[in-house]
Coordinates of C-alpha atoms in Angstrom, one line a residue:
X157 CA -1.6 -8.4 14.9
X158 CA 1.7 -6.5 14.0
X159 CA 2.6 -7.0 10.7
X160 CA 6.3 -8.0 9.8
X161 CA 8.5 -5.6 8.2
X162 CA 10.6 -6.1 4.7
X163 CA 13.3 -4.2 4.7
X164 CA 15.8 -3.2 1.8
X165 CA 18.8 -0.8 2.5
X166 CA 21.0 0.3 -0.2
X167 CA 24.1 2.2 1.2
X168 CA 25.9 4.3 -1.2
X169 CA 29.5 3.6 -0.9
X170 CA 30.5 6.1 2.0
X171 CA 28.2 4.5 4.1
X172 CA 28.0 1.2 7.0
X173 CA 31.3 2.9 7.8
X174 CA 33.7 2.2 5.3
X175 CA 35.8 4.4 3.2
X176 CA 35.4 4.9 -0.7
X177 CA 37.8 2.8 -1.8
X178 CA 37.1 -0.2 0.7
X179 CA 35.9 -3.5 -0.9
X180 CA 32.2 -4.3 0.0
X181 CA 31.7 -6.1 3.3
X182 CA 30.0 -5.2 6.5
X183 CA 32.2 -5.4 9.2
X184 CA 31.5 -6.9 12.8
X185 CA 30.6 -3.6 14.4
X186 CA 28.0 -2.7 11.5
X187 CA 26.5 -5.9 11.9
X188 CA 25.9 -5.6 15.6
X189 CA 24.3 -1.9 14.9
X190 CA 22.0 -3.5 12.3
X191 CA 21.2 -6.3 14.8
X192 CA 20.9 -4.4 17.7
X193 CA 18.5 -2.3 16.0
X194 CA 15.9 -5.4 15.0
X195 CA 16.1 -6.6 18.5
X196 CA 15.6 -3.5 20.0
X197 CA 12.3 -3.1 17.5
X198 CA 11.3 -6.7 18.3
X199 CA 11.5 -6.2 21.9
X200 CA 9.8 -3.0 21.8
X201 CA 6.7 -5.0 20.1
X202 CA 7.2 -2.1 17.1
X203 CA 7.3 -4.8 14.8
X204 CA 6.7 -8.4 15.3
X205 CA 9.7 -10.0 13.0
X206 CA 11.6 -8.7 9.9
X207 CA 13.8 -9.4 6.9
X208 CA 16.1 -6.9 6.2
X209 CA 19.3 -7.0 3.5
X210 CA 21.9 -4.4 3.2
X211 CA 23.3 -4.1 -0.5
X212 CA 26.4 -2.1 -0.8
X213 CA 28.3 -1.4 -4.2
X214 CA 25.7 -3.7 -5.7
X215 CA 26.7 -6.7 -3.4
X216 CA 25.0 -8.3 0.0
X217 CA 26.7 -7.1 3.0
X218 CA 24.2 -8.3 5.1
X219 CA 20.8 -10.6 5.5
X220 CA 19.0 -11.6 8.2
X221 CA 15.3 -13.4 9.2
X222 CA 14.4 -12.3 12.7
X223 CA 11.3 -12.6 15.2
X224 CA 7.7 -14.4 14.0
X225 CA 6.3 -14.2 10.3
X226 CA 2.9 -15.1 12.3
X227 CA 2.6 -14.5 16.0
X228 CA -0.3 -16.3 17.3
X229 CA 1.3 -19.8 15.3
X230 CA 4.9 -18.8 16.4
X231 CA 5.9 -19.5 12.9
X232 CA 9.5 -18.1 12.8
X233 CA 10.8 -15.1 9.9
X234 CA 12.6 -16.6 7.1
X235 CA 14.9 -14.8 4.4
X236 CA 12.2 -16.0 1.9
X237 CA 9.0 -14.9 3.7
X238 CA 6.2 -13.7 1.7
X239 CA 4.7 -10.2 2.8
X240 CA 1.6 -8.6 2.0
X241 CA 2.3 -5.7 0.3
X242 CA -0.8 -3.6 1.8
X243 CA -0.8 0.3 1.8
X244 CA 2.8 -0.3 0.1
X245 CA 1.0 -0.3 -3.2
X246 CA -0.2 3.1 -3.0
X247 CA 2.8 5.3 -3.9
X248 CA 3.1 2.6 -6.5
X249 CA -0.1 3.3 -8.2
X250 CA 0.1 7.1 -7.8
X251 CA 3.5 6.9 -9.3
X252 CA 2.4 4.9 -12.4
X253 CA -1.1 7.7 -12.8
X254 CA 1.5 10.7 -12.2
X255 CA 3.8 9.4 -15.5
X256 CA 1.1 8.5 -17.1
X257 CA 0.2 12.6 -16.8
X258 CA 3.7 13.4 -17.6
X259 CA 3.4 11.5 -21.0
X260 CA 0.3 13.2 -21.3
X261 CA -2.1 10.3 -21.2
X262 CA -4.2 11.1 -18.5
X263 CA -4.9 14.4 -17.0
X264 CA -5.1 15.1 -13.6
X265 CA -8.5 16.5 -13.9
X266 CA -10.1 13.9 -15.7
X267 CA -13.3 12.7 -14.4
X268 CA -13.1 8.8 -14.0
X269 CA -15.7 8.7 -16.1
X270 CA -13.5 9.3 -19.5
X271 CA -11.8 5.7 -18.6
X272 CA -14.4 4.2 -16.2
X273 CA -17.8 5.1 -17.7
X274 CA -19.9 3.2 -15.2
X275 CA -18.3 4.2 -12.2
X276 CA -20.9 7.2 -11.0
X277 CA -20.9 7.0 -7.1
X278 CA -23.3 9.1 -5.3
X279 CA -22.8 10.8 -2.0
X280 CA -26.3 9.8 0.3
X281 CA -27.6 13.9 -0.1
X282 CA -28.1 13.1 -4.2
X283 CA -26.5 13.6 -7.7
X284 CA -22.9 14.9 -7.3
X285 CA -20.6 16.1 -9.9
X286 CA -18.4 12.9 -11.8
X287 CA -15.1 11.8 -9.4
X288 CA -11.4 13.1 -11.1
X289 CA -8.5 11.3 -11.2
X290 CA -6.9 14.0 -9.0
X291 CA -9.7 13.6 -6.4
X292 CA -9.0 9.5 -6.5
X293 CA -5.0 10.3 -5.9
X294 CA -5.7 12.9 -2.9
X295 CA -8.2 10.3 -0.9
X296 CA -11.2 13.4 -1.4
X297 CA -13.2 11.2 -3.8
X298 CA -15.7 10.3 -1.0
X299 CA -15.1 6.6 -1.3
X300 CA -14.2 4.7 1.8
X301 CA -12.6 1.7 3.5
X302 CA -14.9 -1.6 4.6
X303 CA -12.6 -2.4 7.7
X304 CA -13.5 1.2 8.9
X305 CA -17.3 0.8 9.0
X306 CA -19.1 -1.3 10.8
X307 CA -20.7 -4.3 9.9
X308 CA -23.8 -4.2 8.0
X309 CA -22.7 -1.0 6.9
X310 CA -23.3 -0.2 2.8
X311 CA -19.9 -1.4 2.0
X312 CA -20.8 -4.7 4.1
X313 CA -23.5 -5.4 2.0
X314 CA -22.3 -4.9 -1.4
X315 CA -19.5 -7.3 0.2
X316 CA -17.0 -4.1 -1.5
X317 CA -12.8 -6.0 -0.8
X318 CA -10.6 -3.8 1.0
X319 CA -7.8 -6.6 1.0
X320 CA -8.1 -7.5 4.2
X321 CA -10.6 -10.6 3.4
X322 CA -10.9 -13.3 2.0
X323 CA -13.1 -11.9 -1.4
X324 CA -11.8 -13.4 -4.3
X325 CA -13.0 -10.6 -7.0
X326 CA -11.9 -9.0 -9.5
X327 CA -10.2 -5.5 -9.6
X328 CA -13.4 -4.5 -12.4
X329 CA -15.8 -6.3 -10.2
X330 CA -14.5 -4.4 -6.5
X331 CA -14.9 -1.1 -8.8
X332 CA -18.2 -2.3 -10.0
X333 CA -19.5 -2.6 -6.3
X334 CA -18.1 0.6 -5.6
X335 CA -20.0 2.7 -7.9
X336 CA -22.9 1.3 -6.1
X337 CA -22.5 2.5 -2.6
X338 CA -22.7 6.1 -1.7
X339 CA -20.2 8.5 -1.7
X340 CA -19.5 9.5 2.2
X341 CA -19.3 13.8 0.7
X342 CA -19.3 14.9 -2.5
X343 CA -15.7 14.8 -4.6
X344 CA -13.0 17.2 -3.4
X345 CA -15.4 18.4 0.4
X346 CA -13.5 15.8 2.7
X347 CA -10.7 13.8 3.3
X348 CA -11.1 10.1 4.0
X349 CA -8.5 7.2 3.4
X350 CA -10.1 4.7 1.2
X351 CA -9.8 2.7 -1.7
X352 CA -9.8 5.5 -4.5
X353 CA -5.9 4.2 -5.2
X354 CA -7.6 0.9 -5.9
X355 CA -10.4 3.1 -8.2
X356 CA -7.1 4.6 -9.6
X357 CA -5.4 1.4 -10.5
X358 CA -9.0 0.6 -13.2
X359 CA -8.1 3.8 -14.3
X360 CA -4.6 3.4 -15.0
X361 CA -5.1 0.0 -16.8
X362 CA -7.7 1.5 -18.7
X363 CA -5.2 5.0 -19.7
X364 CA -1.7 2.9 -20.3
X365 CA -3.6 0.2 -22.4

């Protein structure tokens, strides 16, 4: 399934082809543009349905529901859809752990441990030196992804939540199972998408309080 897109666009005042000084409304041609570009997408099967508003000088210029929120029950897009927020909430965790370094609370070296004492993974060849914060933010912790494995895999079995089930678990719990399946290389030897952000958001809870 393609996922539906969200979109926010906020024009600063130059833009959607108006001068500075005009009030703020999106003409007929800009609207057209913006439409023709969703169809095109939708036809294209790069998306399967989207919401996207324009805001310009602070105001709504534009808003529009178009395509499926759910293709295989042809439920149509609304303005109010609900999205999953998904790989989205990355840069939002990061973000939060990076200013928590600039206001000196956590360090970019610091192993997990200092805030997660019980989390103390190890990779399948044996004992491994203690996972850093900066190794949980650059995806070279070790730590892995459920969907990506295949079933009856270690993650399988410790029944680890990547998001994409229906696992109703806490955030300390996932992080719990986590620390009990082994690493797939040691900390900072390999790159692998995973759910170190997710690792990263215990450890942010734990730093900010």
């Amino acid at each position: 399934r393609l996922a539906p897109s969200a979109i926010a666009l906020r024009f600063p005042t130059p833009m959607l082809g108006h001068a500075a000084s005009a009030p703020a409304a999106a003409t007929r041609d800009d609207s057209s543009r913006i439409d023709a570009a969703i169809d095109q997408a939708i036809v294209e099967k790069r998306i399967v349905g989207a919401v996207v508003l324009v805001s310009r000088d602070g105001q709504l210029v534009y808003q529009r529901a178009a395509g499926l929120a759910d293709r295989e029950s042809k439920r149509p897009m609304q303005i109010d859809t609900v999205f999953r927020l998904s790989s989205v909430s990355k840069p939002i965790v990061s973000a939060a752990a990076l200013a928590l370094v600039d206001q000196g609370k956590l360090s970019l070296d610091d192993p997990v441990t200092k805030w997660l004492p019980d989390f103390r993974p190890e990779p399948a060849t044996g004992a491994t030196p203690a996972v850093t914060v900066r190794q949980l933010l650059t995806h070279t912790s070790g730590l892995g992804y459920k969907f990506a494995e295949k079933p009856g895999s270690a993650y399988y079995q410790a029944a680890i939540s990547d998001g994409f089930d229906d696992l109703r678990i806490s955030l300390d719990e996932n992080v719990r199972r986590l620390a009990g399946v082994p690493l797939f290389n040691r900390p900072g030897e390999g790159w692998r998408y995973s759910l170190s952000i997710d690792v990263l958001g215990a450890v942010v809870e734990k730093a900010s309080g």
